Amino acid sequence: MKEMKKSTKRAWTLLILCLCLIVLGGGYLFLRNFFAEDTQPEETETQTVFNVPSASVTALSYTNQEKDVSLSFHKENDEWIYDADAHMPLKQSQFTSMLSQITVLSSLTEVQDPLSLEEYGLDVPAYTYTVQYSENGTDQTRALLLGDANTFGGNEGRYMKFTDSDTIYLIKDTVSEYLDNDKDDWLDTEVLPGLNQSTMQSAELVRGEQTVRVTDSETLDTLYTLYQNLDENNYYSYYTDDAVLQAAGISDASDLIKLTYTQQVAVNAEENATATTTQTIDKTFTIQLRLGGEVKDAAGGTVRAVQIIDASEDTLSFIYCMDQNTYQQMLSCFAAT
């Protein structure tokens, strides 16, 4: 009997201990989940704080503090123009992309009881930009300051305020991509005409009334390689008028190098009387380089100006730079003839 009482007592003790463990375990799981949920970022609905139709924007300007860049543009006849130089060809499609980012801003949160502007990087903003637009026939202007980057609810954000308001927002940081552009990032460069090395037929140097022609493959390969030294990003001027041509030493009397090659093109019966179906034929094309005088490149070095006439006989808008070594080697290709 005594042994039975001890067994019963031991069983009750084990049962109580098990119940305690269950209660403690459940309590632990509850508290862990409770505090985990409590530390999650608070979900908030975004609020649109700036919304201007892109098509209504007539002018914009921006400043990038870090890069010390300040640029302004306006729109004429649906074309964006650089205020400081109306001749500069701009990447028009980039303005469409930029406007889609900077004219619609969503706030992640509004800063409650804000401290000084310095706390948000708004005393010396990383970026500022101004948008001029038409609304119901009236011209409007909004200027915005963009400060420090921050995160909220797992989203990348940036502090923003309008210059005519004290309210500070943390907006989604979708605005800074194009505000990092400097002047050259907006320049719409040309694509230099391609030259087919394997089908080059001849090259000519026209100097006054004298023409020197070469056809040997070694010289043509050399001229092809030298032509590849030209770089569409290394230009003397991005537009051409009489003053630019005169400064570049380019005229009808300038030395002219002609590089002729063949290329297969598709033709049909309307273009070729002997063709009954669409076929390819070898067609001759010529790229021309009009060599100018000595000019300075962007780095201040002395180079030669060159004007390019493509295979369609269209003169490119840009005047390009050719280094002195390439210039001398090109001319030497005709000297031994």
PDB file of C-alpha atoms in Angstrom, residues 1 50 69 117 142 185:
ATOM      1  CA  MET A   1       0.000   0.000   0.000  1.00  0.00           C
ATOM      2  CA  PHE A  50       2.342  66.002 -56.303  1.00  0.00           C
ATOM      3  CA  VAL A  69      25.249  70.868 -61.825  1.00  0.00           C
ATOM      4  CA  LEU A 117      15.642  71.206 -41.910  1.00  0.00           C
ATOM      5  CA  ARG A 142       6.234  74.395 -58.124  1.00  0.00           C
ATOM      6  CA  ASP A 185      24.054  62.966 -70.450  1.00  0.00           C
TER       7      ASP A 185
END
